[in-house]
XYZ file of C-alpha atoms in Angstrom:
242
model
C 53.669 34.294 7.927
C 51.410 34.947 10.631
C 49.951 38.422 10.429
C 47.262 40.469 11.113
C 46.204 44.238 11.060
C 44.767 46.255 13.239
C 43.861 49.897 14.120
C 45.206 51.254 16.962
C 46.762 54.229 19.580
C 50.505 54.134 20.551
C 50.963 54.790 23.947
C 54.837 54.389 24.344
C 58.182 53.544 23.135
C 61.630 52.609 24.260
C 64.651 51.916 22.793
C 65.791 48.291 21.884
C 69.353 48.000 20.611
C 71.062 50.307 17.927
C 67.805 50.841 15.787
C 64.993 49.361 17.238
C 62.102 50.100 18.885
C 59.521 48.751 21.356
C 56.278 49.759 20.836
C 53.086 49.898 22.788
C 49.857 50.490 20.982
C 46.492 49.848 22.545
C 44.435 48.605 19.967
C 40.834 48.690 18.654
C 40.186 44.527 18.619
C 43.205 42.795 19.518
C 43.571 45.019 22.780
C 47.133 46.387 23.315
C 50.069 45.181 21.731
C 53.874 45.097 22.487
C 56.043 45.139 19.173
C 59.397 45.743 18.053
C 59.943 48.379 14.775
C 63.119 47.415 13.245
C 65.246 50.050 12.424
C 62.997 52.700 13.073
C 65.861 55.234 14.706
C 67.506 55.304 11.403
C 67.304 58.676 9.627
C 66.166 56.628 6.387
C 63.414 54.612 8.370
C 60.231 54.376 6.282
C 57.739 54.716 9.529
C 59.781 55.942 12.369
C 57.476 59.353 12.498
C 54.139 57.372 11.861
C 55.117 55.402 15.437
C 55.509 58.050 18.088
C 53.002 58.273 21.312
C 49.588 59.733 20.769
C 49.022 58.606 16.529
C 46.047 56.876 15.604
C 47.822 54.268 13.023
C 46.352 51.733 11.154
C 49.345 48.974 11.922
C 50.102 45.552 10.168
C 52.145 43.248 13.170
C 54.112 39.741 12.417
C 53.889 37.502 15.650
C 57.041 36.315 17.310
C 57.857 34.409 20.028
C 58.393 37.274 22.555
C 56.953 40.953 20.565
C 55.546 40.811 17.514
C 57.008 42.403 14.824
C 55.559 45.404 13.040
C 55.798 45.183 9.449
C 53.492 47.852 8.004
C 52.254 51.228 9.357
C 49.779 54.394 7.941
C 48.438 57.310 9.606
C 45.367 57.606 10.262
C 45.437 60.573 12.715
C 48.365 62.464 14.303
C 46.901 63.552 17.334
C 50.415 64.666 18.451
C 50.786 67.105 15.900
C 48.055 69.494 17.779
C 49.229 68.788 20.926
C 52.876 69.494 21.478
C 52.737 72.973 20.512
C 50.202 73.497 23.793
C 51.599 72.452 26.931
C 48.799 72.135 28.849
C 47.392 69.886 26.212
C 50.081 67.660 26.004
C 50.606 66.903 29.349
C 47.205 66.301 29.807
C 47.341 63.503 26.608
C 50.111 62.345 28.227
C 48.446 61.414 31.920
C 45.800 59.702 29.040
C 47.903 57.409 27.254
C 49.669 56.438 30.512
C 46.460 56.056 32.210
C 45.027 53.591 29.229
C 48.399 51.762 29.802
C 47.672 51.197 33.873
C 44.074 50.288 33.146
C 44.737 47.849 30.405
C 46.831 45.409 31.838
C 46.779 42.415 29.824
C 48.239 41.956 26.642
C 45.298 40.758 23.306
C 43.093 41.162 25.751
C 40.213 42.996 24.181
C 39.469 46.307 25.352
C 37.441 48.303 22.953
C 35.652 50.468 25.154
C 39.010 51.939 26.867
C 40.139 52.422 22.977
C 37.536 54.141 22.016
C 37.600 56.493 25.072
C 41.580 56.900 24.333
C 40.244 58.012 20.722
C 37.776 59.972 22.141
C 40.090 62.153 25.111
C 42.397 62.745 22.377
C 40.224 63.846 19.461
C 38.409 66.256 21.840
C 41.818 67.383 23.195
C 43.269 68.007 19.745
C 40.368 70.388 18.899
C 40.738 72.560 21.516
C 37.422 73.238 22.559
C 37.271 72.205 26.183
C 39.849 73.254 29.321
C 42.752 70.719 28.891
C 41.973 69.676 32.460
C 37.956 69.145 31.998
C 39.118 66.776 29.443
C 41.702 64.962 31.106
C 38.753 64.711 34.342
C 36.210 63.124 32.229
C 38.612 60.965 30.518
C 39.512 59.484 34.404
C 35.926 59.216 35.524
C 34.897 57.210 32.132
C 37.910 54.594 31.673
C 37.407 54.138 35.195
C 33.782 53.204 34.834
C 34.659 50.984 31.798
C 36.926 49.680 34.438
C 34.398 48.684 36.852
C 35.689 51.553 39.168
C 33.085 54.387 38.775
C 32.857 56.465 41.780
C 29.352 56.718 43.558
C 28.188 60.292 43.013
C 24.450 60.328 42.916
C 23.459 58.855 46.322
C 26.064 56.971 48.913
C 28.433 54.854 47.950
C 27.699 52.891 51.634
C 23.975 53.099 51.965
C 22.387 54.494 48.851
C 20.961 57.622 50.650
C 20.660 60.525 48.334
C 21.842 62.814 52.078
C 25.637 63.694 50.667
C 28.007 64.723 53.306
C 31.344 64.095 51.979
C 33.640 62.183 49.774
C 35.713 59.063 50.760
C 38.067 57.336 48.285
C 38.179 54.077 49.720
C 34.643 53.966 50.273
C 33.864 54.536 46.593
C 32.714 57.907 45.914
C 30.507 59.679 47.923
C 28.957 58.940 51.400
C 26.141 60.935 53.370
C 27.214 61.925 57.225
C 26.169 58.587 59.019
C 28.628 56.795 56.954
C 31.346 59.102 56.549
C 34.754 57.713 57.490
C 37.348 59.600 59.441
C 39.069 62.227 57.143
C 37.193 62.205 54.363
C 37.357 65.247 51.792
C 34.280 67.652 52.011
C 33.842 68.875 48.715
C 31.030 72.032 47.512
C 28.280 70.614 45.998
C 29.181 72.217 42.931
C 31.826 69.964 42.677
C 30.102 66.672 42.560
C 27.987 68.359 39.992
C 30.891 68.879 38.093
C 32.138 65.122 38.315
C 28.609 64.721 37.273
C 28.800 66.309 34.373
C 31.957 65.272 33.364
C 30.751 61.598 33.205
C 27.996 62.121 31.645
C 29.409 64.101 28.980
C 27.716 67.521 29.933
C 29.651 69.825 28.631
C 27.486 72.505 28.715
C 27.595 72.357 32.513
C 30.986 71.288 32.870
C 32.347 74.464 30.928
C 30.047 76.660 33.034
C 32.114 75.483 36.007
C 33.920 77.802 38.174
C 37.852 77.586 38.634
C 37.551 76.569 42.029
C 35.109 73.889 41.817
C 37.423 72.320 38.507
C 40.471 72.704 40.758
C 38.770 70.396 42.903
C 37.074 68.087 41.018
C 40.410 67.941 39.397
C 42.495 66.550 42.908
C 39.333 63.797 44.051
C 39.220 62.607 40.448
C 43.108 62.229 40.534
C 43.202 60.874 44.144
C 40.517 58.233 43.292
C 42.271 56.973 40.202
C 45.589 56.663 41.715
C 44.202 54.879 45.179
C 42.544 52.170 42.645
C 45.373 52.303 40.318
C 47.494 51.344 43.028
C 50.114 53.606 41.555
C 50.876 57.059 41.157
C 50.278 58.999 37.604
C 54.231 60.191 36.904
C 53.018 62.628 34.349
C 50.406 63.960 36.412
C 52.868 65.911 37.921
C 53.389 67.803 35.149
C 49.499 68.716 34.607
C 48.955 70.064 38.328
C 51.435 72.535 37.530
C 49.703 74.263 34.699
């Protein structure tokens, strides 16, 4: 048999047939994975509960000729477990796992840096220290650098002027007043500090933030991922309601 193990995230699951299920898990080495867990929706299944979204699982896959087939699974973390009780929280893991899903697009492709962020955003979301949303912000701004979309922030995104004026999505990040495009957002400076912060892991700074200035940091960081995303987040609707 042709198998091999790996440590990984699952970031979603649909039903396949009576008992089955299709699983999504982005792993740590092999990158993410698409299997099928047989019988998994049967009340006597020995790893149904060890296969739902947000658990860090240490996962044992068969390859097949379409989805591989998972033949062994063990916890390693339930991140879920701290998060559905808080809804704020778990809409904000949510937007995460669906966001690793968009950025990751091929299948055992590698992608350890966007695993270990996903690991990351959801350890420091589990243990509560941080504003759900703060989170959820630096999460975008990091997977987004690891995907060779990091917004310019420090100097314009056009030029390289350090003279901010504004901030234009398509022009990538911020752009001083001689480059500014028509209708481009005008944000405080406080908020580009905060973006700052947020990518560089400041927390400090970023929990010194103001309401206002996370609010928005909060709609350009969302903006900006969905524009190079090409699509929308569906569960971010649930987060900008909180």
């Amino acid at each position: 048999m042709n198998l091999y193990r790996d440590e990984g995230i699952v970031l979603r699951t649909q039903k396949l047939g009576e008992a089955d299920r299709i699983v999504t898990v982005l792993t740590k080495r092999t990158g993410k994975v698409r299997g099928v867990a047989k019988g998994v929706r049967r009340t006597m299944s020995r790893f149904g509960a060890r296969l739902e979204p947000f658990t860090h699982i240490d996962v044992q896959f068969h390859t097949g000729r379409s989805l591989d087939v998972v033949t062994q699974v063990e916890t390693l973390r339930p991140y879920g477990e701290a998060l559905v009780s808080d809804y704020p929280r778990y809409t904000a893991g949510t937007a995460m796992l669906e966001t690793a899903d968009r950025l990751v697009m091929g299948e055992k492709e590698p992608a350890l840096r966007q695993f270990l962020l996903l690991v990351g955003g959801l350890r420091t979301l589990a243990d509560g220290d941080h504003e759900a949303r703060l989170v959820l912000d630096a999460y975008f701004l990091r997977s987004l650098a690891v995907a060779g979309y990091a917004p310019a922030l420090d100097s314009c995104a056009r030029c390289s002027t350090p003279a901010i004026r504004a901030f234009a999505i398509a022009a990538g990040g911020v752009v001083c007043g001689g480059c500014r495009p028509p209708g481009a957002a005008v944000p405080a400076a406080e908020t580009i500090g905060l973006m700052i912060a947020l990518t560089r892991g400041d927390w400090a700074s970023a929990d010194a933030s103001e309401q206002r200035h996370r609010a928005e940091c909060s709609g350009l960081v969302a903006a900006y991922l969905q524009w190079h995303l090409e699509h929308g987040i569906r569960s971010l609707r649930h987060v900008e309601r909180v």
